[in-house]
Amino acid sequence: MELKEKLISSFMAFEERIDVHAELHDVRTAALKNFENKGFPTKKEEAWKYTSLNAILKNDFTVFPKQENTVQYSDVKKYFLHEIDSYKVVFIDGVFSSHLSATTHEGIDVCLLSSALNKPKYKTIIDAYFNQITNKEESLTSLNTAFANEGAYINIPKSKVADRPIEIMYFSTGNEAALMVQPRNLVIVGENANVQIIERHQSLNENPVLTNSVTEIFAQKRAVVDFYKIQNDTLTANLIDNTYVSQQEESSVAVNTFSFGGNLTRNNLNFFHAGERIVSYLNGITIIGDKQHVDHYTLVQHATPNCESHQDYKGIFSDRSTGVFNGKIFVEREAQKTNAFQKSNNILLSDKATINAKPQLEIFADDVKCSHGCTIGQLDETAMFYMQQRGIPQKEAKALLMYAFSNAVIESIKIPELKQRITKIIATKLGVKMGFDL
């Protein structure tokens, strides 16, 4: 049975397993209908022109794990930001792990989406926020909505500051021959509130995994949100990440995406402005090799005056790896005084590596500052020669140049311990030890 047919036939059994109110049933049914009509995206669609799912969909994925899997903290400790305290929402094969998690309801809510979806006290919030900013026509988002039940629910009330970062961790054990999981996150950050969130999907062995994730982020007036996505999975892991961000007046939201591992990674990042003096940051570093594939698809919709958006994506591609950057800035007629900037800079370390870049601007206002740009090239041989002349070995010189190339995005990390962790990952990806000063 093909995966699409398996998912559709499993829907009724899925709904029978969970207790949901009638309104959510209608939302799920409509979403499944859209997925049934459209199916998985193909390269015939302009937005998926350079990314094919065909090889992945040939796997016989289990859509619901057959057994409960236990993982010890010692097995996964290295993936956590254990240098500092953090709240943790942890899932094993899509199922919440209470003994690995550290949630809270004291002052802020860091807990399970399933609780929010199914408990009457959360009904007003769910009605106001759940599935409100997603693209209802996008088939994979619809598929996630149809099966949405488990994931992180984060609600930072008005004027509250989360006293520690929040880690959302999804582990796949590999106990299934092939597994598909569909986590759903809902993040609400109230007026004048502040939060830092780290998200990671991690396989614990080499069995194929397909993750179809959806995250909705709502930033209210003057809220500050820093969201970090760490993508450093095994070569049999596949991630489709759909993130939707709604910003109100004077809010600041930064989404930083670090794509280092996995077989295929597709990041769909969508920002929507709903007030003046909003600032949005979309930053990314991609360092991949072998036959890995990373596709960044971004949209910033400027609908209100006096707002800013800044996109800065860096890519380093070796071997037969392929990268895609498709970034769109849309400025509506009412969005005067918009400042919107987008750049994608890429280095190809191999003649067989590929990057496809398509920066786009659609501007209907006449008083704006907007720019976009893309560069694709190789390492500066003059700089390499200069460094080697001063006693720096070729390998270290090459790593230093690539690190300097990525540094602007690295400097945007506001959690020192996370910045150190990302620096170490980059050093490993570049094939050097930390024995020299990065």
C-alpha angles and dihedrals in degrees: 000000000000117000094247092055091045092053094047093048090048095054098087092048089049093054091048090057095057135055109233133161122247096257092059091046089059091048091050094047093050091048093050090049091055091050091047090053096045105028123190115340118260136198088262087077113084093226090055097038094125101032125073125189095187098104092046095049091058089076117099096237122195107225095195121034112243096213140034110254125206123203124187122226090240088061094058106022093110091062094058126082088245095163089082138026116269140166110251133204106184131184129189114204088340095309123113115253110209096185093055095043133083107195131167144200095183108115092328133041117238105161146100128323090214089063092051093047095050107034118086094221090067096047096102092051094046092049090050099045117013112104092349100124102029122112101257091197096054106102100213092046088050091050090053091048091052091056098031112140113114132051140086124317113197123178119174108188126221115301093001123132117203103239093215137017120275119230120202108194128184116189126188114203098197091228086130117067087234127356137195119199130182112197120185124201128192118193122183118181114188132218112303090359126136134204142166118208131186120195127191137172113200134179117210096203140013101272113121118267130186116195119190104187131181126190127183117197123189117190113190127203112320092352119151120212127179112186122184124193115196112195109180104132135147124284091257096055123100124193131190107184121189114187124179122190127192117190130194129200118319094355123143122210127177124186113190116190122195111189112186107135146026134079098260125005124182119183117192107187120182127182124189123190119213103168144027129279094026122157123202127186124194112181131169143175120194121186113168141150141170106051096320120146127205122181122187115194114180136179128183113185111199106198101155135053129263099024134135137210128184124192120186119170125174123191133189114185129185138170110008096329121139131209134192129195117183108169125174130190114192117191115189123212093257094052099091120165091031119162110198125167131178133177136169117191120184139183122201113205094181135046088230097052117101137202124186113195129183114172112184138192125190109181125179097164121082103209104062143115110221133157140166134185145169132200128189122183149113134271116294105260091198091056090047091052092047093053094045090051087060095054101266110137116241095249093051092043090053091049092048092053092049092046090050088049089057097038099099090062093042090054090058090069108106098190107080094204091051091048089054091048093050090047090055092048090051091049090052092048090050090051099242135117123238090247092108127060112268 
